[in-house]
CSV table of C-alpha atoms in Angstrom, one decimal:
chain,number,residue,atom,x,y,z
A,1,MET,CA,0.2,-0.1,0.0
A,2,ARG,CA,1.1,3.5,-0.8
A,3,ILE,CA,0.3,5.9,1.7
A,4,THR,CA,0.9,9.8,1.6
A,5,VAL,CA,0.8,12.0,4.6
A,6,LEU,CA,0.5,15.8,4.6
A,7,ALA,CA,2.1,16.9,8.0
A,8,GLY,CA,3.9,19.4,10.1
A,9,GLY,CA,4.8,20.1,13.4
A,10,VAL,CA,5.1,17.9,16.6
A,11,GLY,CA,1.6,16.6,16.0
A,12,GLY,CA,2.7,15.5,12.3
A,13,ALA,CA,5.6,14.0,13.4
A,14,ARG,CA,3.8,11.8,16.4
A,15,PHE,CA,1.2,10.9,13.9
A,16,LEU,CA,3.8,9.5,11.3
A,17,LYS,CA,5.3,7.4,13.9
A,18,GLY,CA,2.0,5.7,14.2
A,19,VAL,CA,1.5,5.5,10.6
A,20,ARG,CA,5.0,3.9,10.3
A,21,ALA,CA,4.0,1.4,13.0
A,22,ALA,CA,0.7,0.5,11.6
A,23,ALA,CA,2.3,-0.3,8.1
A,24,ALA,CA,2.3,-3.5,6.8
A,25,PRO,CA,5.8,-4.8,5.2
A,26,GLY,CA,6.1,-3.7,1.9
A,27,ASP,CA,4.1,-0.5,2.1
A,28,GLU,CA,5.2,2.9,1.2
A,29,ILE,CA,5.1,5.9,3.3
A,30,THR,CA,5.6,9.4,2.1
A,31,ALA,CA,5.4,12.4,4.2
A,32,VAL,CA,4.9,15.9,2.3
A,33,VAL,CA,6.1,18.2,4.8
A,34,ASN,CA,5.3,22.0,5.6
A,35,THR,CA,7.9,24.5,5.0
A,36,GLY,CA,5.6,27.5,5.5
A,37,ASP,CA,7.4,28.2,8.7
A,38,ASP,CA,10.9,28.2,7.4
A,39,VAL,CA,13.3,31.1,8.3
A,40,THR,CA,16.6,32.3,7.3
A,41,LEU,CA,18.7,33.3,10.3
A,42,ALA,CA,22.0,34.2,10.8
A,43,GLY,CA,22.6,33.2,6.9
A,44,LEU,CA,21.3,29.6,7.9
A,45,ARG,CA,18.2,28.1,6.3
A,46,VAL,CA,16.1,26.7,9.3
A,47,CYS,CA,13.3,24.3,8.5
A,48,PRO,CA,11.6,23.4,11.7
A,49,ASP,CA,8.9,21.0,10.6
A,50,LEU,CA,11.2,19.0,8.4
A,51,ASP,CA,13.9,19.0,11.3
A,52,SER,CA,11.2,17.9,13.8
A,53,ILE,CA,10.0,15.3,11.8
A,54,LEU,CA,13.4,14.1,10.7
A,55,TYR,CA,14.5,13.9,14.3
A,56,ALA,CA,11.4,12.1,15.5
A,57,LEU,CA,11.4,9.5,12.9
A,58,ALA,CA,15.2,8.9,13.4
A,59,GLY,CA,14.2,8.6,17.3
A,60,VAL,CA,17.1,11.6,18.5
A,61,ASN,CA,14.5,14.0,19.0
A,62,ASP,CA,13.8,16.1,22.2
A,63,ALA,CA,10.7,14.6,23.2
A,64,GLU,CA,10.2,17.0,26.2
A,65,ARG,CA,10.6,20.2,24.3
A,66,GLY,CA,8.9,18.8,21.3
A,67,TRP,CA,11.5,20.2,19.0
A,68,GLY,CA,15.4,19.9,18.4
A,69,ARG,CA,18.1,17.0,19.4
A,70,ALA,CA,18.0,15.1,22.5
A,71,ASP,CA,20.7,15.9,24.8
A,72,GLU,CA,21.8,19.1,23.2
A,73,ALA,CA,24.2,22.1,24.4
A,74,GLU,CA,23.6,25.5,22.9
A,75,ARG,CA,27.3,26.7,23.2
A,76,ALA,CA,27.2,28.0,19.5
A,77,ALA,CA,23.9,29.7,20.2
A,78,GLU,CA,25.3,31.0,23.2
A,79,GLU,CA,28.3,32.6,21.4
A,80,MET,CA,25.8,34.0,18.6
A,81,THR,CA,23.7,35.7,21.2
A,82,ALA,CA,26.8,37.5,22.7
A,83,TRP,CA,27.7,38.9,19.5
A,84,GLY,CA,24.3,39.9,18.8
A,85,VAL,CA,23.6,37.6,16.0
A,86,GLY,CA,20.5,36.0,15.4
A,87,TRP,CA,17.2,35.9,17.8
A,88,PRO,CA,18.0,35.3,21.5
A,89,TRP,CA,14.7,33.8,22.0
A,90,PHE,CA,14.9,31.4,18.8
A,91,THR,CA,18.1,29.3,19.6
A,92,LEU,CA,19.1,26.0,18.2
A,93,GLY,CA,21.2,23.4,19.8
A,94,ASP,CA,24.8,22.4,18.4
A,95,ARG,CA,24.0,19.6,16.7
A,96,ASP,CA,20.7,21.1,15.4
A,97,LEU,CA,22.9,24.0,13.9
A,98,GLY,CA,25.1,21.4,12.3
A,99,ALA,CA,22.2,20.4,10.2
A,100,CYS,CA,21.0,23.8,9.3
A,101,ILE,CA,24.8,24.7,8.4
A,102,THR,CA,24.7,21.5,6.1
A,103,ARG,CA,21.5,22.0,4.6
A,104,SER,CA,22.5,25.8,3.8
A,105,HIS,CA,25.8,24.5,2.2
A,106,TRP,CA,24.1,22.4,0.0
A,107,LEU,CA,21.5,24.8,-0.9
A,108,ALA,CA,24.3,27.3,-1.8
A,109,GLU,CA,25.8,24.8,-4.0
A,110,GLY,CA,22.4,24.8,-6.3
A,111,VAL,CA,21.3,21.2,-4.6
A,112,GLY,CA,17.3,21.5,-4.5
A,113,LEU,CA,15.8,21.3,-1.2
A,114,ALA,CA,14.2,17.7,-1.9
A,115,GLU,CA,17.5,16.6,-2.7
A,116,VAL,CA,18.7,18.1,0.5
A,117,VAL,CA,16.1,16.4,2.5
A,118,ARG,CA,17.0,13.2,1.1
A,119,ARG,CA,20.4,13.6,1.8
A,120,LEU,CA,19.9,14.5,5.5
A,121,ALA,CA,17.4,11.7,6.2
A,122,SER,CA,19.6,9.2,4.6
A,123,ARG,CA,21.4,8.9,7.7
A,124,TRP,CA,18.9,7.0,9.6
A,125,ASP,CA,16.4,4.4,8.5
A,126,LEU,CA,13.3,6.4,8.7
A,127,GLY,CA,10.8,4.0,7.1
A,128,VAL,CA,9.2,7.3,5.8
A,129,ALA,CA,10.1,9.2,2.5
A,130,LEU,CA,10.1,12.8,3.2
A,131,LEU,CA,9.4,15.6,0.6
A,132,PRO,CA,9.2,19.3,1.4
A,133,MET,CA,6.1,20.8,0.0
A,134,SER,CA,7.8,23.0,-2.6
A,135,GLU,CA,11.8,23.9,-3.1
A,136,GLN,CA,11.0,27.7,-3.3
A,137,PRO,CA,11.6,29.6,-0.1
A,138,ILE,CA,8.0,30.5,1.5
A,139,GLU,CA,7.6,32.0,4.8
A,140,THR,CA,4.5,32.7,6.8
A,141,HIS,CA,4.1,36.6,8.4
A,142,VAL,CA,1.5,37.3,11.0
A,143,HIS,CA,-0.2,40.5,10.7
A,144,THR,CA,-0.8,41.4,14.3
A,145,ALA,CA,-3.4,44.0,16.0
A,146,GLU,CA,-0.7,45.1,18.6
A,147,GLN,CA,2.7,45.2,16.6
A,148,GLY,CA,1.9,45.0,13.2
A,149,ARG,CA,3.8,42.2,10.8
A,150,MET,CA,6.1,39.9,11.8
A,151,HIS,CA,7.7,36.3,11.0
A,152,PHE,CA,5.3,33.6,12.1
A,153,GLN,CA,8.5,32.3,14.1
A,154,GLU,CA,8.4,35.7,16.2
A,155,TRP,CA,4.6,35.4,17.0
A,156,TRP,CA,4.7,31.8,17.6
A,157,VAL,CA,7.8,31.5,19.8
A,158,ARG,CA,8.6,34.9,21.2
A,159,HIS,CA,5.1,36.0,21.8
A,160,ARG,CA,3.6,32.4,22.3
A,161,ALA,CA,0.6,33.8,19.9
A,162,GLY,CA,-0.3,36.0,22.7
A,163,LEU,CA,-0.7,38.8,20.1
A,164,ARG,CA,-4.1,38.8,18.4
A,165,ALA,CA,-3.5,37.7,14.7
A,166,GLU,CA,-5.4,39.5,12.2
A,167,ARG,CA,-4.2,37.4,9.2
A,168,PHE,CA,-1.5,35.2,7.7
A,169,GLU,CA,0.5,36.0,4.7
A,170,LEU,CA,2.7,33.2,2.8
A,171,ASP,CA,5.6,35.3,1.2
A,172,GLY,CA,6.6,33.6,-2.0
A,173,ILE,CA,3.6,31.3,-2.4
A,174,GLY,CA,2.6,32.8,-5.8
A,175,ALA,CA,6.0,31.6,-7.4
A,176,ALA,CA,6.1,28.3,-5.6
A,177,THR,CA,5.5,24.9,-7.2
A,178,PRO,CA,5.2,21.4,-5.8
A,179,ALA,CA,8.8,20.0,-5.0
A,180,PRO,CA,9.8,17.1,-7.0
A,181,GLY,CA,7.9,14.0,-6.3
A,182,VAL,CA,5.0,15.7,-4.4
A,183,LEU,CA,2.4,15.8,-7.3
A,184,ALA,CA,3.4,11.9,-8.0
A,185,ALA,CA,3.0,10.9,-4.4
A,186,ILE,CA,-0.5,12.1,-4.3
A,187,ALA,CA,-1.5,10.8,-7.9
A,188,ASP,CA,-0.1,7.4,-7.1
A,189,ALA,CA,-1.1,6.9,-3.6
A,190,ASP,CA,-3.5,4.2,-2.4
A,191,ALA,CA,-4.7,6.6,0.5
A,192,VAL,CA,-3.8,10.1,1.3
A,193,LEU,CA,-3.9,11.1,5.3
A,194,VAL,CA,-4.1,14.6,6.6
A,195,ALA,CA,-2.3,14.6,9.9
A,196,PRO,CA,-3.9,16.4,13.0
A,197,SER,CA,-1.4,19.3,12.4
A,198,ASN,CA,-2.1,23.1,12.5
A,199,PRO,CA,-4.8,23.5,9.6
A,200,VAL,CA,-3.7,27.0,9.2
A,201,VAL,CA,0.1,27.4,9.5
A,202,SER,CA,1.2,23.7,9.0
A,203,ILE,CA,-1.6,22.0,6.4
A,204,GLY,CA,-2.8,25.2,5.1
A,205,PRO,CA,0.6,26.5,3.5
A,206,ILE,CA,0.8,23.1,2.1
A,207,LEU,CA,-2.9,23.3,0.2
A,208,ALA,CA,-2.0,26.7,-0.8
A,209,VAL,CA,1.1,25.8,-2.9
A,210,PRO,CA,-0.4,26.0,-6.5
A,211,GLY,CA,-1.3,22.8,-7.8
A,212,ILE,CA,-1.2,20.6,-4.3
A,213,ARG,CA,-4.9,21.0,-3.7
A,214,GLU,CA,-6.0,20.4,-7.2
A,215,ALA,CA,-4.0,17.2,-7.2
A,216,LEU,CA,-5.7,16.2,-4.0
A,217,VAL,CA,-9.1,16.8,-5.4
A,218,ALA,CA,-8.1,15.1,-8.7
A,219,THR,CA,-6.4,11.9,-7.2
A,220,ALA,CA,-8.2,8.6,-7.2
A,221,ALA,CA,-7.0,7.9,-3.8
A,222,PRO,CA,-9.3,8.6,-0.8
A,223,VAL,CA,-8.2,11.7,1.4
A,224,VAL,CA,-8.9,11.0,5.0
A,225,GLY,CA,-8.2,13.7,7.9
A,226,LEU,CA,-7.7,13.6,11.6
A,227,SER,CA,-9.0,16.4,14.1
A,228,PRO,CA,-6.7,18.4,15.7
A,229,ILE,CA,-9.4,19.5,18.1
A,230,VAL,CA,-10.8,17.5,20.9
A,231,GLY,CA,-14.1,18.4,22.5
A,232,GLY,CA,-13.5,22.1,21.4
A,233,ARG,CA,-10.0,22.5,22.5
A,234,VAL,CA,-6.7,22.2,21.0
A,235,VAL,CA,-4.5,19.1,21.8
A,236,ARG,CA,-1.2,20.9,21.7
A,237,GLY,CA,0.0,24.1,20.6
A,238,MET,CA,-2.0,27.1,19.7
A,239,ALA,CA,-3.9,26.5,16.6
A,240,ASP,CA,-7.1,27.9,18.4
A,241,ALA,CA,-5.4,31.5,17.9
A,242,CYS,CA,-4.8,30.7,14.3
A,243,LEU,CA,-8.1,29.4,13.5
A,244,GLU,CA,-9.8,32.4,15.3
A,245,ALA,CA,-7.6,34.8,12.8
A,246,ILE,CA,-9.3,33.0,9.7
A,247,GLY,CA,-12.9,32.9,11.2
A,248,VAL,CA,-13.0,29.2,11.9
A,249,ASP,CA,-14.5,27.9,15.4
A,250,THR,CA,-12.1,25.9,17.5
A,251,ASP,CA,-14.4,22.8,16.7
A,252,ALA,CA,-13.6,19.5,14.8
A,253,ALA,CA,-16.6,20.0,12.6
A,254,ALA,CA,-15.6,23.6,11.6
A,255,VAL,CA,-12.1,22.4,10.7
A,256,ALA,CA,-13.4,19.6,8.3
A,257,GLN,CA,-15.7,22.2,6.7
A,258,HIS,CA,-12.8,24.4,6.3
A,259,TYR,CA,-10.9,21.8,4.3
A,260,GLY,CA,-14.2,21.1,2.5
A,261,ALA,CA,-16.2,17.9,1.2
A,262,GLU,CA,-14.2,18.7,-2.1
A,263,LEU,CA,-11.1,17.6,-0.7
A,264,LEU,CA,-11.8,15.3,2.2
A,265,ASP,CA,-13.3,11.9,1.5
A,266,GLY,CA,-13.1,11.1,5.4
A,267,TRP,CA,-12.8,12.6,8.9
A,268,LEU,CA,-11.8,11.3,12.1
A,269,VAL,CA,-13.3,12.9,15.3
A,270,ASP,CA,-12.6,12.0,19.1
A,271,THR,CA,-15.2,10.3,20.8
A,272,ALA,CA,-15.5,13.9,22.5
A,273,ASP,CA,-17.2,15.1,19.1
A,274,ALA,CA,-19.1,12.3,18.3
A,275,GLY,CA,-22.2,14.4,17.8
A,276,ALA,CA,-20.6,15.7,14.8
A,277,ALA,CA,-20.3,12.6,12.8
A,278,GLY,CA,-23.8,12.3,11.5
A,279,ARG,CA,-24.1,16.0,10.5
A,280,LEU,CA,-20.5,15.9,8.6
A,281,THR,CA,-21.5,12.2,6.9
A,282,ALA,CA,-24.8,14.2,5.7
A,283,GLU,CA,-22.7,16.9,4.4
A,284,GLY,CA,-20.6,14.6,2.2
A,285,ILE,CA,-17.6,13.9,4.6
A,286,PRO,CA,-17.9,10.3,6.0
A,287,THR,CA,-16.9,10.7,9.6
A,288,ILE,CA,-16.2,8.2,12.3
A,289,ALA,CA,-15.5,9.0,16.3
A,290,ARG,CA,-12.8,7.2,18.4
A,291,PRO,CA,-10.4,8.2,20.7
A,292,LEU,CA,-7.6,10.5,18.9
A,293,LEU,CA,-5.3,11.3,21.6
A,294,PHE,CA,-1.7,10.2,20.9
A,295,THR,CA,-1.2,8.4,24.5
A,296,SER,CA,1.2,6.0,23.1
A,297,VAL,CA,2.9,4.8,19.5
A,298,GLU,CA,0.4,1.9,19.9
A,299,GLU,CA,-2.5,3.7,20.2
A,300,THR,CA,-1.3,6.4,17.5
A,301,ALA,CA,-0.9,3.3,15.3
A,302,ALA,CA,-4.5,2.0,16.0
A,303,ILE,CA,-5.8,5.6,15.0
A,304,ALA,CA,-3.7,5.2,11.8
A,305,ARG,CA,-5.2,2.0,10.9
A,306,ASP,CA,-8.8,3.5,11.5
A,307,ALA,CA,-7.7,6.3,9.1
A,308,LEU,CA,-6.7,3.8,6.6
A,309,ALA,CA,-9.8,1.6,7.1
A,310,LEU,CA,-12.4,4.6,6.5
A,311,ALA,CA,-10.1,5.4,3.4
A,312,GLN,CA,-10.8,1.9,2.0
A,313,ARG,CA,-14.5,2.1,2.5
């Protein structure tokens, strides 16, 4: 079975570990990963979602923080801060910086981001092929009511989404194209899963790349998504602040309707939101309710199997 997953952030990384655990021998898993929160910092290209997913699948991530490498030192970041370089509130560990330096070196040599990701990932046996959503630089900026426009990372990391977001902009999206392999991964899939990642700043940028949403609508593969909202609350992160900015309720049914029946062939909600299942099914999005909390890799694998079962109905 060929399984393609749209993913970003910590939730996407945890879900992919479950999909990998649920896969049968011979199954092929491809992850199309958000690059909309990338940033160039101190001359280095930083790709937070790609790196978080890479490290998680490799088993070298810092599970407590949710990002970066385990057992890290930040000596290089401390030196940079002492010289006033970079953002003191956005520090990377030494090995994480090593990955950024390596990526930036290859990009400067003219290597495409998809090939850069393949080279970085080849260090470990991930069991998942990682693809950036696009090779062109795309960066999310946030217009806030209090301090105007700023990079998404400043709003998210420095301000913890505490400034009211009025709207989001994807710089570079108009010139972007799907990275090599992305459209084929969608067209040739037996099932496409939409991870319970942030609908606005993780899945949203993937769908905004010209050609990707169209490919998802056109593919013969069923597209099944998982709700990132449980009982009217975000499971992790600050997706509620993002949803509010685009006028979508923090609600499992509202997120499904935001993606749309044209895109989704199935939707999983938590049992806390079971009341939405019948309504969404009647609206053309077949929906099942089951516990959606990732309490373990085994439980996440069971969730992934249910998503794949819904795709095969």
